[in-house]
Amino acid sequence: VGLAACARDESAPKPAPVAEQRHATYAAFDLTCTSAAETDALLHALRERIGALRQPRTPVATAITAPPTDSGTLGPDLDGAPDLTVNIGYGASFFDRWHADKRPAGIRPMREFDDDRLDPARCHGDLILEIRAADQDTVLHALRDLSRAGRGGLAPRWRQDGSQPSPRPDGAPRNHFGFKDGTSNVRPEEFDRLVWLDDAAQPWTRGGTFLVVRLIRMLTEFWDRISLSEQENIFGRDRASGAPIDGSTELDAPQYADDPGGDVIPLTSHIRLANPRTAETDGSRIFRRAYNYAGGLDVNGNLDLGLVFTCLQRDVVAQFEAVQERLSGEPLTDYIAPFGGGYFYLPPRDAGTDCSTTGG
Ligand code: HEM
């Protein structure tokens, strides 16, 4: 089994729109395989299970002393989960050990940025499973099933679950700071230019992409102490409607050319730095998809809330890193703390895409 066969989203029926995939887990692993053959066998087993999880299944009778073939957490009627998306992503360290000949030119380890407080135990990984579905039980069932299929070869490294709030009629879902998140995004018709790889020198990567995952704590106790207008200036948007401060509805485009000094939308606001909407910065746009996470309490009794920020792009340096560098020192940094994540390569899959929707 070569890498080409490790395609993501095997056997995909038409993917559910992301708004219906409100739950996700990002689970990073290191491979403990000791040979290329073992690694390929493991990847093959994972791919088979991913295909099977989506299809209706007939319960298999097992010997009385053997463990059941399925965890049973979705009940006895194994209807399959057509809304399930599972992507296998490969970190730079995967290619350090295996399939060096298939290493995409753009894969590299996640770097540390100015405002990061990275925990090495929550960063990187040889391989990541990105699992998304409408319900959390579907996500966890798939994770358990795949962990079982990979037992002996996959050593868990870190994992973060996330979810999006129930859809409301008033637009994009809100993050823990109360702002709509996912309003402005790369559109499906722009994916060929900004998301999918198309490198003639590396034909096996054509139609693949790079996934960036960033685990970002949100310090809600501090956030809740500042005024609404300060919050809105930090993002550059109205909290209630999601409109840019100079607009009136969520989908209005900010008119930065009319406000060169930042009198209306501050020059340091998150949206203005992230996407200045100039010809020079257009190529750095990213396709974002974010999930809120909610853990328990930290050692000080503060709520452990945050964002699983993810984005897809064809060039991590020219896109995600360029955006992140523009955001360096933005006022929002006083209220967030990026602590983990990684960069992963998603190989092409045969047809279709699960990215052709808006998302956070
Ligand atoms: C836009 C929140 C981290 C890139 C936005 C918006 C909000 C937001 C509320 C405006 C609504 C929208 O258009 O989606 C946050 C929060 C973050 C975070 C709370 C951290 C906890 C990041 C990171 C990046 C990023 C790490 C990339 C490095 C963007 C971009 C936009 C955006 C590109 C769209 C700007 C536009 O096109 O107008 N974010 N964000 N954000 N954010 Fe973030």
mmCIF file of C-alpha atoms and ligand atoms in Angstrom:
data_model
loop_
_atom_site.group_PDB
_atom_site.id
_atom_site.type_symbol
_atom_site.label_atom_id
_atom_site.label_comp_id
_atom_site.label_asym_id
_atom_site.label_seq_id
_atom_site.Cartn_x
_atom_site.Cartn_y
_atom_site.Cartn_z
ATOM 1 C CA VAL A 1 0.000 0.000 0.000
ATOM 2 C CA GLY A 2 1.639 3.203 -1.118
ATOM 3 C CA LEU A 3 0.871 6.653 0.161
ATOM 4 C CA ALA A 4 -1.343 7.318 -2.823
ATOM 5 C CA ALA A 5 -3.658 4.729 -1.430
ATOM 6 C CA CYS A 6 -3.852 6.548 1.895
ATOM 7 C CA ALA A 7 -6.366 8.905 0.407
ATOM 8 C CA ARG A 8 -8.601 10.819 2.743
ATOM 9 C CA ASP A 9 -12.326 10.305 2.965
ATOM 10 C CA GLU A 10 -12.284 6.925 1.294
ATOM 11 C CA SER A 11 -15.413 5.750 -0.490
ATOM 12 C CA ALA A 12 -17.063 9.062 0.127
ATOM 13 C CA PRO A 13 -20.752 9.408 -0.435
ATOM 14 C CA LYS A 14 -21.662 13.031 -0.982
ATOM 15 C CA PRO A 15 -20.354 14.746 2.126
ATOM 16 C CA ALA A 16 -22.697 16.435 4.543
ATOM 17 C CA PRO A 17 -22.335 20.195 4.756
ATOM 18 C CA VAL A 18 -20.110 21.225 7.607
ATOM 19 C CA ALA A 19 -22.951 22.984 9.384
ATOM 20 C CA GLU A 20 -24.423 19.531 9.882
ATOM 21 C CA GLN A 21 -21.115 18.186 11.133
ATOM 22 C CA ARG A 22 -21.245 20.045 14.387
ATOM 23 C CA HIS A 23 -18.872 17.750 16.244
ATOM 24 C CA ALA A 24 -15.236 16.941 15.629
ATOM 25 C CA THR A 25 -12.175 15.411 17.149
ATOM 26 C CA TYR A 26 -8.575 15.952 16.163
ATOM 27 C CA ALA A 27 -6.489 13.027 17.365
ATOM 28 C CA ALA A 28 -2.728 13.008 16.721
ATOM 29 C CA PHE A 29 -0.633 9.866 16.953
ATOM 30 C CA ASP A 30 2.941 8.743 16.560
ATOM 31 C CA LEU A 31 3.604 5.573 14.631
ATOM 32 C CA THR A 32 5.397 2.807 16.458
ATOM 33 C CA CYS A 33 5.751 0.659 13.336
ATOM 34 C CA THR A 34 9.262 -0.615 12.693
ATOM 35 C CA SER A 35 9.095 -1.227 8.952
ATOM 36 C CA ALA A 36 7.554 0.340 5.886
ATOM 37 C CA ALA A 37 5.510 -2.816 5.340
ATOM 38 C CA GLU A 38 4.081 -2.605 8.866
ATOM 39 C CA THR A 39 3.273 1.089 8.376
ATOM 40 C CA ASP A 40 1.505 0.425 5.103
ATOM 41 C CA ALA A 41 -0.466 -2.452 6.622
ATOM 42 C CA LEU A 42 -1.595 -0.171 9.435
ATOM 43 C CA LEU A 43 -2.677 2.578 7.031
ATOM 44 C CA HIS A 44 -4.484 0.004 4.954
ATOM 45 C CA ALA A 45 -6.368 -1.234 8.030
ATOM 46 C CA LEU A 46 -7.357 2.326 8.944
ATOM 47 C CA ARG A 47 -8.618 3.024 5.443
ATOM 48 C CA GLU A 48 -10.679 -0.137 5.440
ATOM 49 C CA ARG A 49 -12.280 0.753 8.743
ATOM 50 C CA ILE A 50 -13.021 4.325 7.584
ATOM 51 C CA GLY A 51 -14.846 2.948 4.564
ATOM 52 C CA ALA A 52 -16.718 0.424 6.668
ATOM 53 C CA LEU A 53 -17.835 2.923 9.297
ATOM 54 C CA ARG A 54 -19.850 4.846 6.757
ATOM 55 C CA GLN A 55 -21.657 1.824 5.349
ATOM 56 C CA PRO A 56 -24.516 -0.141 6.903
ATOM 57 C CA ARG A 57 -23.015 -3.216 8.531
ATOM 58 C CA THR A 58 -24.271 -6.605 9.523
ATOM 59 C CA PRO A 59 -23.278 -7.568 13.049
ATOM 60 C CA VAL A 60 -20.702 -10.327 12.894
ATOM 61 C CA ALA A 61 -21.100 -13.191 15.295
ATOM 62 C CA THR A 62 -17.907 -13.646 17.266
ATOM 63 C CA ALA A 63 -16.679 -16.560 19.269
ATOM 64 C CA ILE A 64 -18.087 -16.509 22.774
ATOM 65 C CA THR A 65 -14.706 -15.730 24.299
ATOM 66 C CA ALA A 66 -13.792 -12.995 21.778
ATOM 67 C CA PRO A 67 -14.530 -9.301 22.289
ATOM 68 C CA PRO A 68 -17.404 -7.944 20.187
ATOM 69 C CA THR A 69 -16.349 -6.551 16.809
ATOM 70 C CA ASP A 70 -18.067 -3.224 17.515
ATOM 71 C CA SER A 71 -18.099 -1.121 20.685
ATOM 72 C CA GLY A 72 -21.903 -1.042 20.551
ATOM 73 C CA THR A 73 -22.054 2.649 21.445
ATOM 74 C CA LEU A 74 -24.272 3.416 18.451
ATOM 75 C CA GLY A 75 -26.632 0.597 19.350
ATOM 76 C CA PRO A 76 -27.146 -2.802 17.733
ATOM 77 C CA ASP A 77 -28.442 -1.500 14.381
ATOM 78 C CA LEU A 78 -25.293 -0.690 12.532
ATOM 79 C CA ASP A 79 -26.749 1.707 10.025
ATOM 80 C CA GLY A 80 -23.433 3.263 9.140
ATOM 81 C CA ALA A 81 -22.760 6.966 9.323
ATOM 82 C CA PRO A 82 -22.935 8.623 5.886
ATOM 83 C CA ASP A 83 -22.444 12.021 7.523
ATOM 84 C CA LEU A 84 -19.098 10.901 8.929
ATOM 85 C CA THR A 85 -15.901 12.445 7.556
ATOM 86 C CA VAL A 86 -12.545 10.978 8.491
ATOM 87 C CA ASN A 87 -9.371 12.483 7.094
ATOM 88 C CA ILE A 88 -5.931 11.021 7.674
ATOM 89 C CA GLY A 89 -3.273 13.723 7.786
ATOM 90 C CA TYR A 90 0.485 13.174 7.722
ATOM 91 C CA GLY A 91 2.946 15.304 9.720
ATOM 92 C CA ALA A 92 6.489 16.152 8.627
ATOM 93 C CA SER A 93 7.835 13.472 11.000
ATOM 94 C CA PHE A 94 5.918 10.795 9.085
ATOM 95 C CA PHE A 95 7.973 11.550 5.967
ATOM 96 C CA ASP A 96 11.197 11.679 7.991
ATOM 97 C CA ARG A 97 10.678 7.955 8.588
ATOM 98 C CA TRP A 98 8.508 6.615 5.770
ATOM 99 C CA HIS A 99 7.802 7.396 2.130
ATOM 100 C CA ALA A 100 10.492 10.074 1.827
ATOM 101 C CA ASP A 101 10.026 9.799 -1.941
ATOM 102 C CA LYS A 102 6.428 10.956 -1.520
ATOM 103 C CA ARG A 103 7.211 13.847 0.817
ATOM 104 C CA PRO A 104 5.284 16.943 -0.298
ATOM 105 C CA ALA A 105 7.618 19.904 -0.701
ATOM 106 C CA GLY A 106 5.446 22.083 1.525
ATOM 107 C CA ILE A 107 5.246 19.888 4.644
ATOM 108 C CA ARG A 108 7.142 21.163 7.693
ATOM 109 C CA PRO A 109 6.725 21.093 11.476
ATOM 110 C CA MET A 110 4.511 23.785 13.024
ATOM 111 C CA ARG A 111 6.615 26.745 14.105
ATOM 112 C CA GLU A 112 6.275 28.741 17.303
ATOM 113 C CA PHE A 113 4.857 32.261 16.888
ATOM 114 C CA ASP A 114 5.414 35.331 19.073
ATOM 115 C CA ASP A 115 2.293 34.974 21.191
ATOM 116 C CA ASP A 116 2.344 31.169 21.486
ATOM 117 C CA ARG A 117 2.704 29.245 24.717
ATOM 118 C CA LEU A 118 3.177 25.841 23.144
ATOM 119 C CA ASP A 119 3.075 22.655 25.187
ATOM 120 C CA PRO A 120 5.280 20.153 23.304
ATOM 121 C CA ALA A 121 3.010 17.310 24.436
ATOM 122 C CA ARG A 122 0.088 18.947 22.568
ATOM 123 C CA CYS A 123 1.967 19.637 19.312
ATOM 124 C CA HIS A 124 2.809 17.791 16.072
ATOM 125 C CA GLY A 125 2.358 14.059 15.437
ATOM 126 C CA ASP A 126 3.241 11.573 12.696
ATOM 127 C CA LEU A 127 -0.413 11.234 11.813
ATOM 128 C CA ILE A 128 -3.687 12.927 12.646
ATOM 129 C CA LEU A 129 -7.253 11.679 12.431
ATOM 130 C CA GLU A 130 -9.717 14.482 11.742
ATOM 131 C CA ILE A 131 -13.158 13.043 12.490
ATOM 132 C CA ARG A 132 -16.316 15.095 11.976
ATOM 133 C CA ALA A 133 -19.996 14.150 12.193
ATOM 134 C CA ALA A 134 -23.403 15.454 13.143
ATOM 135 C CA ASP A 135 -23.316 13.820 16.571
ATOM 136 C CA GLN A 136 -20.616 13.413 19.147
ATOM 137 C CA ASP A 137 -21.436 9.719 19.612
ATOM 138 C CA THR A 138 -20.673 9.098 15.920
ATOM 139 C CA VAL A 139 -17.321 10.874 16.291
ATOM 140 C CA LEU A 140 -16.345 8.959 19.425
ATOM 141 C CA HIS A 141 -17.522 5.651 17.990
ATOM 142 C CA ALA A 142 -15.282 6.196 14.951
ATOM 143 C CA LEU A 143 -12.333 7.256 17.083
ATOM 144 C CA ARG A 144 -12.635 4.139 19.243
ATOM 145 C CA ASP A 145 -12.994 1.909 16.231
ATOM 146 C CA LEU A 146 -9.975 3.395 14.461
ATOM 147 C CA SER A 147 -7.850 3.386 17.611
ATOM 148 C CA ARG A 148 -8.654 -0.290 17.934
ATOM 149 C CA ALA A 149 -7.789 -0.954 14.281
ATOM 150 C CA GLY A 150 -4.472 0.840 14.796
ATOM 151 C CA ARG A 151 -3.617 -0.781 18.110
ATOM 152 C CA GLY A 152 0.025 -1.776 18.260
ATOM 153 C CA GLY A 153 1.058 0.789 15.659
ATOM 154 C CA LEU A 154 -0.507 4.067 16.766
ATOM 155 C CA ALA A 155 0.707 5.730 19.958
ATOM 156 C CA PRO A 156 -1.694 8.513 20.997
ATOM 157 C CA ARG A 157 -0.003 11.895 21.253
ATOM 158 C CA TRP A 158 -2.744 14.491 21.832
ATOM 159 C CA ARG A 159 -6.391 14.915 21.130
ATOM 160 C CA GLN A 160 -8.863 17.795 21.182
ATOM 161 C CA ASP A 161 -12.609 17.580 20.716
ATOM 162 C CA GLY A 162 -14.711 20.511 19.595
ATOM 163 C CA SER A 163 -18.253 21.380 18.655
ATOM 164 C CA GLN A 164 -20.217 24.157 17.045
ATOM 165 C CA PRO A 165 -23.336 25.615 18.627
ATOM 166 C CA SER A 166 -26.707 24.518 17.229
ATOM 167 C CA PRO A 167 -27.476 26.347 14.000
ATOM 168 C CA ARG A 168 -29.422 29.568 14.538
ATOM 169 C CA PRO A 169 -31.264 31.458 11.849
ATOM 170 C CA ASP A 170 -29.075 34.537 12.362
ATOM 171 C CA GLY A 171 -25.890 33.434 10.591
ATOM 172 C CA ALA A 172 -22.524 31.914 11.490
ATOM 173 C CA PRO A 173 -22.127 30.032 14.790
ATOM 174 C CA ARG A 174 -20.696 32.011 17.692
ATOM 175 C CA ASN A 175 -17.444 31.364 19.532
ATOM 176 C CA HIS A 176 -16.925 31.582 23.305
ATOM 177 C CA PHE A 177 -16.385 35.356 23.027
ATOM 178 C CA GLY A 178 -19.933 35.724 21.689
ATOM 179 C CA PHE A 179 -18.887 36.705 18.143
ATOM 180 C CA LYS A 180 -19.993 35.013 14.958
ATOM 181 C CA ASP A 181 -17.082 32.973 13.620
ATOM 182 C CA GLY A 182 -16.870 31.782 10.012
ATOM 183 C CA THR A 183 -18.566 34.678 8.248
ATOM 184 C CA SER A 184 -15.785 35.591 5.827
ATOM 185 C CA ASN A 185 -14.134 32.586 4.250
ATOM 186 C CA VAL A 186 -12.591 31.254 1.066
ATOM 187 C CA ARG A 187 -15.443 30.252 -1.251
ATOM 188 C CA PRO A 188 -15.678 26.829 -2.941
ATOM 189 C CA GLU A 189 -15.020 28.352 -6.367
ATOM 190 C CA GLU A 190 -11.685 29.650 -5.015
ATOM 191 C CA PHE A 191 -10.458 26.254 -3.763
ATOM 192 C CA ASP A 192 -8.503 25.428 -6.916
ATOM 193 C CA ARG A 193 -6.493 28.599 -6.488
ATOM 194 C CA LEU A 194 -6.124 28.687 -2.700
ATOM 195 C CA VAL A 195 -6.680 25.209 -1.253
ATOM 196 C CA TRP A 196 -5.856 22.312 -3.587
ATOM 197 C CA LEU A 197 -2.257 21.517 -4.449
ATOM 198 C CA ASP A 198 -1.347 21.581 -8.115
ATOM 199 C CA ASP A 199 2.404 21.169 -8.342
ATOM 200 C CA ALA A 200 3.565 19.754 -11.675
ATOM 201 C CA ALA A 201 6.828 18.637 -10.034
ATOM 202 C CA GLN A 202 4.892 16.558 -7.466
ATOM 203 C CA PRO A 203 1.965 15.099 -9.392
ATOM 204 C CA TRP A 204 1.029 12.694 -6.557
ATOM 205 C CA THR A 205 0.078 15.672 -4.375
ATOM 206 C CA ARG A 206 -2.339 17.188 -6.920
ATOM 207 C CA GLY A 207 -5.692 17.730 -5.269
ATOM 208 C CA GLY A 208 -4.228 17.305 -1.796
ATOM 209 C CA THR A 209 -3.929 20.137 0.702
ATOM 210 C CA PHE A 210 -2.341 21.151 3.997
ATOM 211 C CA LEU A 211 -4.278 21.142 7.245
ATOM 212 C CA VAL A 212 -3.202 23.510 10.034
ATOM 213 C CA VAL A 213 -4.609 22.820 13.491
ATOM 214 C CA ARG A 214 -4.145 25.336 16.285
ATOM 215 C CA LEU A 215 -5.394 24.705 19.820
ATOM 216 C CA ILE A 216 -6.156 28.114 21.318
ATOM 217 C CA ARG A 217 -7.279 28.714 24.896
ATOM 218 C CA MET A 218 -9.703 31.651 25.258
ATOM 219 C CA LEU A 219 -9.381 33.548 28.541
ATOM 220 C CA THR A 220 -13.059 34.253 28.992
ATOM 221 C CA GLU A 221 -12.730 35.587 32.561
ATOM 222 C CA PHE A 222 -10.569 38.484 31.249
ATOM 223 C CA TRP A 223 -12.713 38.957 28.162
ATOM 224 C CA ASP A 224 -15.879 39.304 30.215
ATOM 225 C CA ARG A 225 -14.349 42.296 32.041
ATOM 226 C CA ILE A 226 -13.988 44.596 29.013
ATOM 227 C CA SER A 227 -16.618 46.793 27.413
ATOM 228 C CA LEU A 228 -18.654 45.771 24.392
ATOM 229 C CA SER A 229 -17.121 48.533 22.265
ATOM 230 C CA GLU A 230 -13.607 47.373 23.151
ATOM 231 C CA GLN A 231 -14.566 43.807 22.236
ATOM 232 C CA GLU A 232 -15.999 44.991 18.930
ATOM 233 C CA ASN A 233 -12.904 47.062 18.131
ATOM 234 C CA ILE A 234 -10.711 44.030 18.844
ATOM 235 C CA PHE A 235 -12.508 42.027 16.168
ATOM 236 C CA GLY A 236 -13.673 44.876 13.916
ATOM 237 C CA ARG A 237 -17.231 43.549 13.930
ATOM 238 C CA ASP A 238 -20.523 44.232 15.684
ATOM 239 C CA ARG A 239 -21.153 41.488 18.241
ATOM 240 C CA ALA A 240 -24.921 41.229 17.815
ATOM 241 C CA SER A 241 -25.199 41.193 14.024
ATOM 242 C CA GLY A 242 -21.692 40.104 13.051
ATOM 243 C CA ALA A 243 -21.523 43.008 10.572
ATOM 244 C CA PRO A 244 -18.218 44.820 10.081
ATOM 245 C CA ILE A 245 -18.268 47.986 12.201
ATOM 246 C CA ASP A 246 -18.726 50.091 9.064
ATOM 247 C CA GLY A 247 -21.567 47.923 7.745
ATOM 248 C CA SER A 248 -25.045 46.922 8.761
ATOM 249 C CA THR A 249 -25.441 43.213 7.973
ATOM 250 C CA GLU A 250 -23.196 40.212 8.563
ATOM 251 C CA LEU A 251 -22.272 39.654 4.930
ATOM 252 C CA ASP A 252 -21.381 43.290 4.180
ATOM 253 C CA ALA A 253 -17.751 43.661 3.079
ATOM 254 C CA PRO A 254 -15.680 46.094 5.161
ATOM 255 C CA GLN A 255 -14.648 49.159 3.145
ATOM 256 C CA TYR A 256 -11.060 49.651 4.264
ATOM 257 C CA ALA A 257 -10.242 51.945 1.348
ATOM 258 C CA ASP A 258 -12.747 54.489 2.716
ATOM 259 C CA ASP A 259 -11.115 54.332 6.157
ATOM 260 C CA PRO A 260 -7.334 54.338 5.582
ATOM 261 C CA GLY A 261 -6.577 55.658 9.077
ATOM 262 C CA GLY A 262 -8.668 53.042 10.857
ATOM 263 C CA ASP A 263 -11.056 55.583 12.423
ATOM 264 C CA VAL A 264 -14.014 53.228 12.019
ATOM 265 C CA ILE A 265 -12.457 49.754 11.884
ATOM 266 C CA PRO A 266 -9.176 49.919 13.831
ATOM 267 C CA LEU A 267 -6.037 49.064 11.878
ATOM 268 C CA THR A 268 -5.209 46.568 14.648
ATOM 269 C CA SER A 269 -8.569 44.791 14.528
ATOM 270 C CA HIS A 270 -8.511 41.036 13.982
ATOM 271 C CA ILE A 271 -10.390 41.045 10.674
ATOM 272 C CA ARG A 272 -8.407 43.912 9.217
ATOM 273 C CA LEU A 273 -5.055 42.332 10.006
ATOM 274 C CA ALA A 274 -6.169 38.802 9.095
ATOM 275 C CA ASN A 275 -7.493 39.838 5.689
ATOM 276 C CA PRO A 276 -6.614 43.403 4.641
ATOM 277 C CA ARG A 277 -8.446 42.741 1.358
ATOM 278 C CA THR A 278 -5.684 44.070 -0.871
ATOM 279 C CA ALA A 279 -4.401 42.607 -4.122
ATOM 280 C CA GLU A 280 -1.068 41.841 -2.392
ATOM 281 C CA THR A 281 -2.643 39.876 0.465
ATOM 282 C CA ASP A 282 -5.325 38.053 -1.528
ATOM 283 C CA GLY A 283 -3.091 35.017 -2.092
ATOM 284 C CA SER A 284 -2.649 34.535 1.670
ATOM 285 C CA ARG A 285 -6.314 33.768 2.302
ATOM 286 C CA ILE A 286 -7.136 30.492 4.052
ATOM 287 C CA PHE A 287 -10.186 28.234 4.319
ATOM 288 C CA ARG A 288 -11.072 28.261 8.017
ATOM 289 C CA ARG A 289 -13.153 25.827 10.020
ATOM 290 C CA ALA A 290 -13.300 26.297 13.783
ATOM 291 C CA TYR A 291 -14.840 24.369 16.641
ATOM 292 C CA ASN A 292 -15.370 25.570 20.193
ATOM 293 C CA TYR A 293 -13.963 23.360 22.902
ATOM 294 C CA ALA A 294 -14.961 23.200 26.534
ATOM 295 C CA GLY A 295 -12.862 21.332 29.062
ATOM 296 C CA GLY A 296 -13.151 21.478 32.831
ATOM 297 C CA LEU A 297 -11.272 23.932 35.026
ATOM 298 C CA ASP A 298 -7.611 24.920 35.049
ATOM 299 C CA VAL A 299 -5.524 24.775 38.253
ATOM 300 C CA ASN A 300 -6.758 28.241 39.217
ATOM 301 C CA GLY A 301 -10.400 27.325 38.843
ATOM 302 C CA ASN A 302 -10.783 29.221 35.568
ATOM 303 C CA LEU A 303 -12.932 27.759 32.806
ATOM 304 C CA ASP A 304 -10.949 25.823 30.231
ATOM 305 C CA LEU A 305 -12.599 27.160 27.079
ATOM 306 C CA GLY A 306 -11.125 27.729 23.656
ATOM 307 C CA LEU A 307 -11.092 27.208 19.942
ATOM 308 C CA VAL A 308 -9.897 24.339 17.788
ATOM 309 C CA PHE A 309 -8.867 26.561 14.891
ATOM 310 C CA THR A 310 -8.217 24.738 11.630
ATOM 311 C CA CYS A 311 -7.512 25.934 8.136
ATOM 312 C CA LEU A 312 -6.759 24.440 4.736
ATOM 313 C CA GLN A 313 -4.394 25.940 2.194
ATOM 314 C CA ARG A 314 -2.026 24.927 -0.558
ATOM 315 C CA ASP A 315 0.962 26.763 0.973
ATOM 316 C CA VAL A 316 1.299 26.962 4.760
ATOM 317 C CA VAL A 317 4.056 29.594 4.709
ATOM 318 C CA ALA A 318 2.465 31.927 2.149
ATOM 319 C CA GLN A 319 -1.012 31.558 3.665
ATOM 320 C CA PHE A 320 -1.485 30.487 7.314
ATOM 321 C CA GLU A 321 1.918 31.744 8.484
ATOM 322 C CA ALA A 322 1.529 35.039 6.607
ATOM 323 C CA VAL A 323 -1.866 35.608 8.262
ATOM 324 C CA GLN A 324 -0.529 34.585 11.678
ATOM 325 C CA GLU A 325 2.424 36.964 11.334
ATOM 326 C CA ARG A 326 0.123 39.859 10.466
ATOM 327 C CA LEU A 327 -1.862 39.010 13.624
ATOM 328 C CA SER A 328 1.306 39.102 15.775
ATOM 329 C CA GLY A 329 0.717 41.411 18.754
ATOM 330 C CA GLU A 330 -2.929 42.133 17.829
ATOM 331 C CA PRO A 331 -5.042 43.269 20.833
ATOM 332 C CA LEU A 332 -6.796 39.871 20.810
ATOM 333 C CA THR A 333 -3.540 38.244 21.999
ATOM 334 C CA ASP A 334 -4.215 39.478 25.563
ATOM 335 C CA TYR A 335 -7.265 37.213 25.673
ATOM 336 C CA ILE A 336 -6.083 34.042 23.946
ATOM 337 C CA ALA A 337 -3.242 31.548 24.393
ATOM 338 C CA PRO A 338 -2.310 29.176 21.548
ATOM 339 C CA PHE A 339 -0.892 26.040 23.187
ATOM 340 C CA GLY A 340 -0.816 23.261 20.600
ATOM 341 C CA GLY A 341 -1.590 21.871 17.167
ATOM 342 C CA GLY A 342 0.400 20.962 14.097
ATOM 343 C CA TYR A 343 0.714 20.981 10.319
ATOM 344 C CA PHE A 344 -0.454 17.962 8.321
ATOM 345 C CA TYR A 345 -0.606 16.938 4.677
ATOM 346 C CA LEU A 346 -3.945 15.577 3.419
ATOM 347 C CA PRO A 347 -3.422 13.511 0.261
ATOM 348 C CA PRO A 348 -5.876 13.858 -2.593
ATOM 349 C CA ARG A 349 -8.870 11.644 -2.689
ATOM 350 C CA ASP A 350 -10.462 10.254 -5.771
ATOM 351 C CA ALA A 351 -13.333 12.646 -6.211
ATOM 352 C CA GLY A 352 -15.267 15.375 -4.559
ATOM 353 C CA THR A 353 -14.485 17.412 -1.517
ATOM 354 C CA ASP A 354 -15.880 17.824 1.934
ATOM 355 C CA CYS A 355 -14.690 21.412 2.052
ATOM 356 C CA SER A 356 -17.175 23.025 -0.240
ATOM 357 C CA THR A 357 -19.114 24.674 2.531
ATOM 358 C CA THR A 358 -18.762 27.603 4.828
ATOM 359 C CA GLY A 359 -17.501 26.947 8.300
ATOM 360 C CA GLY A 360 -15.823 28.597 11.219
HETATM 361 C C1 HEM B 1 -12.145 36.252 11.235
HETATM 362 C C2 HEM B 1 -12.304 35.026 15.904
HETATM 363 C C3 HEM B 1 -7.936 32.984 15.547
HETATM 364 C C4 HEM B 1 -7.788 34.171 10.884
HETATM 365 C C5 HEM B 1 -12.558 36.114 12.532
HETATM 366 C C6 HEM B 1 -13.788 36.637 13.081
HETATM 367 C C7 HEM B 1 -13.839 36.281 14.374
HETATM 368 C C8 HEM B 1 -12.635 35.553 14.671
HETATM 369 C C9 HEM B 1 -14.937 36.600 15.385
HETATM 370 C C10 HEM B 1 -14.828 37.469 12.313
HETATM 371 C C11 HEM B 1 -15.895 36.637 11.691
HETATM 372 C C12 HEM B 1 -15.464 35.889 10.471
HETATM 373 O O1 HEM B 1 -15.315 36.461 9.386
HETATM 374 O O2 HEM B 1 -15.289 34.669 10.589
HETATM 375 C C13 HEM B 1 -11.124 34.381 16.210
HETATM 376 C C14 HEM B 1 -10.779 33.887 17.520
HETATM 377 C C15 HEM B 1 -9.550 33.309 17.421
HETATM 378 C C16 HEM B 1 -9.132 33.446 16.043
HETATM 379 C C17 HEM B 1 -11.648 34.010 18.770
HETATM 380 C C18 HEM B 1 -8.724 32.626 18.461
HETATM 381 C C19 HEM B 1 -9.206 32.100 19.566
HETATM 382 C C20 HEM B 1 -7.512 33.134 14.259
HETATM 383 C C21 HEM B 1 -6.270 32.624 13.732
HETATM 384 C C22 HEM B 1 -6.236 32.970 12.423
HETATM 385 C C23 HEM B 1 -7.454 33.694 12.119
HETATM 386 C C24 HEM B 1 -5.232 31.826 14.521
HETATM 387 C C25 HEM B 1 -5.158 32.683 11.401
HETATM 388 C C26 HEM B 1 -3.879 32.738 11.663
HETATM 389 C C27 HEM B 1 -8.974 34.810 10.584
HETATM 390 C C28 HEM B 1 -9.323 35.236 9.245
HETATM 391 C C29 HEM B 1 -10.578 35.838 9.353
HETATM 392 C C30 HEM B 1 -10.961 35.764 10.745
HETATM 393 C C31 HEM B 1 -8.511 35.044 7.968
HETATM 394 C C32 HEM B 1 -11.413 36.429 8.222
HETATM 395 C C33 HEM B 1 -11.081 37.878 8.024
HETATM 396 C C34 HEM B 1 -11.857 38.461 6.839
HETATM 397 O O3 HEM B 1 -11.826 37.851 5.773
HETATM 398 O O4 HEM B 1 -12.468 39.503 7.014
HETATM 399 N N1 HEM B 1 -11.861 35.454 13.537
HETATM 400 N N2 HEM B 1 -10.103 34.100 15.341
HETATM 401 N N3 HEM B 1 -8.203 33.776 13.254
HETATM 402 N N4 HEM B 1 -9.962 35.142 11.448
HETATM 403 FE FE1 HEM B 1 -10.011 34.678 13.393
#
